[in-house]
Short mmCIF file of C-alpha atoms in Angstrom, two decimals:
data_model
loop_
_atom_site.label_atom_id
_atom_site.label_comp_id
_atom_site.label_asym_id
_atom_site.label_seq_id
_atom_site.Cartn_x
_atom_site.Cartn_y
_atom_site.Cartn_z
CA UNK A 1 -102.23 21.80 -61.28
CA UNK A 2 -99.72 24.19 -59.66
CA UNK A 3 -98.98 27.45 -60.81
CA UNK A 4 -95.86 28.24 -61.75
CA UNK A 5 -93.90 31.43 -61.77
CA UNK A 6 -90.89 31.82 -63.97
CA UNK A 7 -88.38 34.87 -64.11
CA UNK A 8 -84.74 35.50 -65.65
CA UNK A 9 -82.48 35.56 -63.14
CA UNK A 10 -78.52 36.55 -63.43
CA UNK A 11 -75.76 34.37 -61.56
CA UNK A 12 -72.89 36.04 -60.39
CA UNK A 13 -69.77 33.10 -61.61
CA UNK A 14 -66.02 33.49 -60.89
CA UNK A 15 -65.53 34.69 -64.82
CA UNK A 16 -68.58 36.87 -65.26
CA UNK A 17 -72.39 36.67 -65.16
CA UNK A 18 -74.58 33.56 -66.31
CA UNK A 19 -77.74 34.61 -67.41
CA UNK A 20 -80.72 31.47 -66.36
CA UNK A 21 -84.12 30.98 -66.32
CA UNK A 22 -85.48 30.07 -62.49
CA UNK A 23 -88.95 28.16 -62.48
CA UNK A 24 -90.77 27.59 -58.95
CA UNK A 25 -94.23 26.88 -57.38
CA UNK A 26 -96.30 29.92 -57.35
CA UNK A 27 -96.92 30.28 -53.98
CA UNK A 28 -93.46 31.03 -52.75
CA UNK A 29 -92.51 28.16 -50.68
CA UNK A 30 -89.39 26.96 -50.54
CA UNK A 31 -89.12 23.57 -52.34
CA UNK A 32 -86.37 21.04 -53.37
CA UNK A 33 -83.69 23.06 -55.88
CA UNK A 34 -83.19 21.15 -59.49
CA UNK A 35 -80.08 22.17 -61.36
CA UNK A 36 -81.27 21.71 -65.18
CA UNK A 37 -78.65 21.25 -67.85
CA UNK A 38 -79.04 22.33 -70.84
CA UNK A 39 -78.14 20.40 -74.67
CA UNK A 40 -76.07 22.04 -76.86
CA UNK A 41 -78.91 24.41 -78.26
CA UNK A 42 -78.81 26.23 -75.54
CA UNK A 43 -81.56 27.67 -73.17
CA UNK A 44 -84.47 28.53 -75.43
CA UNK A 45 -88.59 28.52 -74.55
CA UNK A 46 -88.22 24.16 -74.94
CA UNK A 47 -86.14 24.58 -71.97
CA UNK A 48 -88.07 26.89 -69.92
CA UNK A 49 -91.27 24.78 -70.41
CA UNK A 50 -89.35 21.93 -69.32
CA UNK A 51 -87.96 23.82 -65.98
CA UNK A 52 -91.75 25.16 -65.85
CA UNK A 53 -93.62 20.89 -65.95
CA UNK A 54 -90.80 20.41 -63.12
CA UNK A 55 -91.75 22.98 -61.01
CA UNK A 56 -95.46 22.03 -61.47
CA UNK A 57 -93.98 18.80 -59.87
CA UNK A 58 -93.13 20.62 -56.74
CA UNK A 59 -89.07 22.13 -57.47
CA UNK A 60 -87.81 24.89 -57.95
CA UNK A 61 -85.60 24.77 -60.74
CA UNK A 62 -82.48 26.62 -62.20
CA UNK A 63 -81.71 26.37 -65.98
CA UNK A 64 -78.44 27.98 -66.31
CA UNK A 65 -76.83 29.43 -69.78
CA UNK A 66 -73.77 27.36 -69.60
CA UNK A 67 -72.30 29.30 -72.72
CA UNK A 68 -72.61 32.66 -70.92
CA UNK A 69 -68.71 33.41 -71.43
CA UNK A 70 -69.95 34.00 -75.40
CA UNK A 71 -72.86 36.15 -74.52
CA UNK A 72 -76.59 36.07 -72.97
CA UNK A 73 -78.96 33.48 -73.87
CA UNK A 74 -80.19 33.09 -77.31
CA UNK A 75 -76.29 32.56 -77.62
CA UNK A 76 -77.16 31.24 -81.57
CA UNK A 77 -80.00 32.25 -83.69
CA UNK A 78 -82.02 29.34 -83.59
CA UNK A 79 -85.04 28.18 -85.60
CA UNK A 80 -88.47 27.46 -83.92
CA UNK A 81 -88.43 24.20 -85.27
CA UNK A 82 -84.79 22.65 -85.54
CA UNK A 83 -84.35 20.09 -88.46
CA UNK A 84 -81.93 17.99 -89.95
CA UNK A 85 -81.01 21.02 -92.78
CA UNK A 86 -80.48 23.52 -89.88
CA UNK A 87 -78.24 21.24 -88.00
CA UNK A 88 -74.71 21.53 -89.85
CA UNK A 89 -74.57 25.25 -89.65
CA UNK A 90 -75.59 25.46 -86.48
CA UNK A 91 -73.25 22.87 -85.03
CA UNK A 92 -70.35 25.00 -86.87
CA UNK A 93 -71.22 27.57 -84.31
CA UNK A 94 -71.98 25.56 -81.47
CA UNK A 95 -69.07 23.33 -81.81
CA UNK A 96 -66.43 25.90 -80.37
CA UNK A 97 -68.46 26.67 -77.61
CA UNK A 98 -69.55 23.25 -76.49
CA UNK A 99 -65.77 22.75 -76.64
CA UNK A 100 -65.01 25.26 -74.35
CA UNK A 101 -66.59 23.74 -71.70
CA UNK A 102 -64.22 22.22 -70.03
CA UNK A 103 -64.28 19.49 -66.70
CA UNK A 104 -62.50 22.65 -64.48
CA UNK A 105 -64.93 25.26 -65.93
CA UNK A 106 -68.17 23.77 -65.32
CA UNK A 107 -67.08 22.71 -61.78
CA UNK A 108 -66.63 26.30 -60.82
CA UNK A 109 -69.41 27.31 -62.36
CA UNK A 110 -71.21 24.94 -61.21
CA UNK A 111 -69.88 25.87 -57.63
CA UNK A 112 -71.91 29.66 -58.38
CA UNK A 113 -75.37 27.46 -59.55
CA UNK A 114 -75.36 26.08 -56.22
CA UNK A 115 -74.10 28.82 -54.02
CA UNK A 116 -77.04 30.38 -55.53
CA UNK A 117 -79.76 27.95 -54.80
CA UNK A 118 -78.30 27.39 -51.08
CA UNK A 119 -79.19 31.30 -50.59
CA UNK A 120 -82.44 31.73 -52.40
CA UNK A 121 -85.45 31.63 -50.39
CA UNK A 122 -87.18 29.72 -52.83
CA UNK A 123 -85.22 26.64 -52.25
CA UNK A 124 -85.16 24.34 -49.27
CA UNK A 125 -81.99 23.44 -46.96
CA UNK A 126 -79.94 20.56 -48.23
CA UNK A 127 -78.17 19.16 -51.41
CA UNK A 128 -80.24 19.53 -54.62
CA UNK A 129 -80.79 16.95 -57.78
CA UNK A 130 -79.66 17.50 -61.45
CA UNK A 131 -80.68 16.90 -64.39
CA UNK A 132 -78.97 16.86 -67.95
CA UNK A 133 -79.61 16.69 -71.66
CA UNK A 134 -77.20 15.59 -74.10
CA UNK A 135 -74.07 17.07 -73.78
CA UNK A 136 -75.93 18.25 -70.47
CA UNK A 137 -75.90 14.75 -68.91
CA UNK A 138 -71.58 15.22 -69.31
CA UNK A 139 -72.22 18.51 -67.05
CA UNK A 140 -74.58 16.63 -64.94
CA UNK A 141 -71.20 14.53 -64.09
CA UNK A 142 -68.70 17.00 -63.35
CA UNK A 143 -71.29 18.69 -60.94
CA UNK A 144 -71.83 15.85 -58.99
CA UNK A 145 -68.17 14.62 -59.03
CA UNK A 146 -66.72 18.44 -58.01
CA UNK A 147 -69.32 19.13 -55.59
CA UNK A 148 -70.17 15.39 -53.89
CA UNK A 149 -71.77 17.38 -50.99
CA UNK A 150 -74.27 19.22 -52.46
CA UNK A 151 -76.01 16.61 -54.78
CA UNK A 152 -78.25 14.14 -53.80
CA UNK A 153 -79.41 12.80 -57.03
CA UNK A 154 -77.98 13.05 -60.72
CA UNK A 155 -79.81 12.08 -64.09
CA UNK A 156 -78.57 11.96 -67.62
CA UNK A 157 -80.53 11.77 -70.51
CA UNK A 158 -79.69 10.90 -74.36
CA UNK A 159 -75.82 11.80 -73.10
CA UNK A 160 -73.29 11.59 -75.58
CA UNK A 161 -69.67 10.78 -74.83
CA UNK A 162 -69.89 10.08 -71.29
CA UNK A 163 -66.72 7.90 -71.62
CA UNK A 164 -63.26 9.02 -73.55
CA UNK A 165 -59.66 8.57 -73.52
CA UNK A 166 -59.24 12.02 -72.06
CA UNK A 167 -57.68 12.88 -68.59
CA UNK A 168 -60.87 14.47 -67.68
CA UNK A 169 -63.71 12.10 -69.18
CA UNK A 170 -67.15 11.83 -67.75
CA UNK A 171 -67.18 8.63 -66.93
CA UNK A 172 -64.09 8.70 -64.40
CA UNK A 173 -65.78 11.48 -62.33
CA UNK A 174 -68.16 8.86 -61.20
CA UNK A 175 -65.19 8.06 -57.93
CA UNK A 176 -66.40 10.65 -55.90
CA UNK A 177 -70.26 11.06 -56.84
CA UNK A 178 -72.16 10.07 -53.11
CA UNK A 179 -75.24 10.52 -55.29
CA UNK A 180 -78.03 8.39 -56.51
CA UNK A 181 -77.54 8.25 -60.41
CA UNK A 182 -80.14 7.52 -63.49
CA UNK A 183 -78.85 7.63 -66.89
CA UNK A 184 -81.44 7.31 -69.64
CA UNK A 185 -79.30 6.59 -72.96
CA UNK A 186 -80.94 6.50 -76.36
CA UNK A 187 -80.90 3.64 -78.49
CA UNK A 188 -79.93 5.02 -81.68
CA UNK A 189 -76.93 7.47 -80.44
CA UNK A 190 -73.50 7.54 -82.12
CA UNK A 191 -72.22 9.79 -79.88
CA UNK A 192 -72.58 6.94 -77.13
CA UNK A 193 -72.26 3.42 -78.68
CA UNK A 194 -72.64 0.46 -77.29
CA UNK A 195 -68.87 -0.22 -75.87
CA UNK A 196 -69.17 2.94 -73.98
CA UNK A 197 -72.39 2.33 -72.56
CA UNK A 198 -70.73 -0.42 -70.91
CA UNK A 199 -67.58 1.09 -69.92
CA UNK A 200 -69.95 3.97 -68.11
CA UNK A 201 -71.98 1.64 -65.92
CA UNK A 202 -68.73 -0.64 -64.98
CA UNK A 203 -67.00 2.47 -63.81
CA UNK A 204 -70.16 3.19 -61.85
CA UNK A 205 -70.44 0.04 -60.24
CA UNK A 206 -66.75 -0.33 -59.68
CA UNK A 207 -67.15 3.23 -57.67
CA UNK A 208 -70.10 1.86 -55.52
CA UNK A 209 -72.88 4.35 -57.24
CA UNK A 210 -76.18 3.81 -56.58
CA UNK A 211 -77.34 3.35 -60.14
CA UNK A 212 -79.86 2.69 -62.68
CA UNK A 213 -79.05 2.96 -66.79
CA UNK A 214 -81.70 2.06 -69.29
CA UNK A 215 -81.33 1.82 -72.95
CA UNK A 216 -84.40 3.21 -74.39
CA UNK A 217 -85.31 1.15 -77.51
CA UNK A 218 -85.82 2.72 -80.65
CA UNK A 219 -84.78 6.37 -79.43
CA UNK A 220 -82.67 8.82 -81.15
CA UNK A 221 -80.52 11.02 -79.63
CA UNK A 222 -82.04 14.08 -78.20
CA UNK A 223 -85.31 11.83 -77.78
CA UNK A 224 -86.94 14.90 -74.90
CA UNK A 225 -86.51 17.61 -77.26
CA UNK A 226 -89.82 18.56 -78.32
CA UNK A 227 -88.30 21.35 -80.57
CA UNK A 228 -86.26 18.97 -82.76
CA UNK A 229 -86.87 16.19 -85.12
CA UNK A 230 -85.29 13.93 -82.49
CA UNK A 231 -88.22 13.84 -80.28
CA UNK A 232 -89.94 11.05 -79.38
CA UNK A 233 -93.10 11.48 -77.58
CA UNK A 234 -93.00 7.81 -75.85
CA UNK A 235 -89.35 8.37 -74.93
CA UNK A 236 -89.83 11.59 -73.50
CA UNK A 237 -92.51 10.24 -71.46
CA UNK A 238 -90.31 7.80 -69.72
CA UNK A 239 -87.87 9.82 -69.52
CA UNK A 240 -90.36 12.13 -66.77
CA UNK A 241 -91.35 9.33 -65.31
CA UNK A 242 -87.98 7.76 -64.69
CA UNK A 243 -86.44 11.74 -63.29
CA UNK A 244 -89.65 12.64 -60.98
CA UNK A 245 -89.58 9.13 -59.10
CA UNK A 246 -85.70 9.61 -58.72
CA UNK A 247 -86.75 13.28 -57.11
CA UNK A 248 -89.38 11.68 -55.28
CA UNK A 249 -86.61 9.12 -53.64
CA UNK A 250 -84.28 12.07 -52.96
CA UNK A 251 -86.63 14.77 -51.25
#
């Protein structure tokens, strides 16, 4: 297995500093960059072992703290164990923030994530893949629709509202994504029903995208959080399998 080094790391963004957690190979080689997304929980140890099993897999990987404008990652208090009787008062915090994240602002943040990775060392020349969780898989979007040039691949997992009646929905950034795309939606989501699943993967097609979107049965939303009730060990598992053979197409 390779070792992995992680370290906090601070990103220098047009409207302050986002704090992130960078995950690489040991040795110091440059390898393929990963831009990591996080949910709406925010960069916590979950995340950082994911970023870490990713970089075992040969990337280095960038987990940024998306709500940065509201402070330095933990952002909200959070339980080691999140469960259903946590949730409510923790999404009246996180609400605003995940709000504030608009199409604009994570475009020109996203701009700094990848300025960054272009000039580390530990990151090889060349576009670089994301991945996304949640409301993650929305940012995962928006990156690859504001900066077409610099991604190469784009996954989404358990992503909720990918496709609204807003001027700047997910789903209509898909016209100028050149990337390869996965989207792994979760069975049992209300925050991405049915109609919308379909609306997502016409607009993809209609756009030319290289594609793939699975529905995986019987999963929750949040199904490859390991810190939340919503896990689903099975799910999860696909859910690697299905992101590292998109990485292994794209590097």
């Amino acid at each position: 297995m390779t070792s992995v080094q992680g370290t906090a790391v601070d990103i220098p963004t047009e409207d302050g500093v986002a704090d992130a957690y960078l995950a690489h190979p040991g040795d110091g080689t440059p390898r393929p960059g990963v831009l990591l997304y996080q949910d709406a929980f925010g960069l916590r140890p979950h995340l950082r072992a994911m970023a870490d099993r990713l970089a075992e897999a040969g990337y280095t990987v960038l987990v940024p703290n998306v709500f940065y404008r509201h402070g330095r990652a933990p952002v909200v208090e959070l339980p080691e164990f999140i469960d259903p009787g946590a949730r409510p008062e923790l999404f009246a915090t996180l609400g605003p923030l995940i709000q504030s994240l608009t199409a604009d602002s994570v475009v020109r943040d996203a701009g700094a994530y990848l300025r960054w990775l272009a000039e580390s060392p530990l990151v090889t020349d060349g576009p670089v893949a994301l991945t996304g969780y949640c409301m993650g898989a929305r940012l995962a979007l928006w990156t690859a629709g504001g900066h077409p040039d610099r991604v190469a691949a784009a996954a989404g997992f358990h992503g909720g509202r990918l496709v609204t009646d807003a001027p700047d929905s997910p789903h209509l950034a898909v016209e100028h994504i050149t990337a390869e795309v996965y989207f792994g939606h979760a069975d049992n989501d209300h925050s991405l029903p049915p109609e919308q699943i379909e609306r997502f993967e016409e607009a993809l097609t209609a756009a030319g995208v290289r594609h793939t979107c699975e529905v995986y049965a019987g999963a929750e939303h949040g199904y490859t959080q390991a810190d939340t009730t919503a896990y689903d060990e099975e799910s999860s598992e696909r859910h690697w399998a299905a992101l590292l053979e998109l990485l292994k197409r794209t590097f």
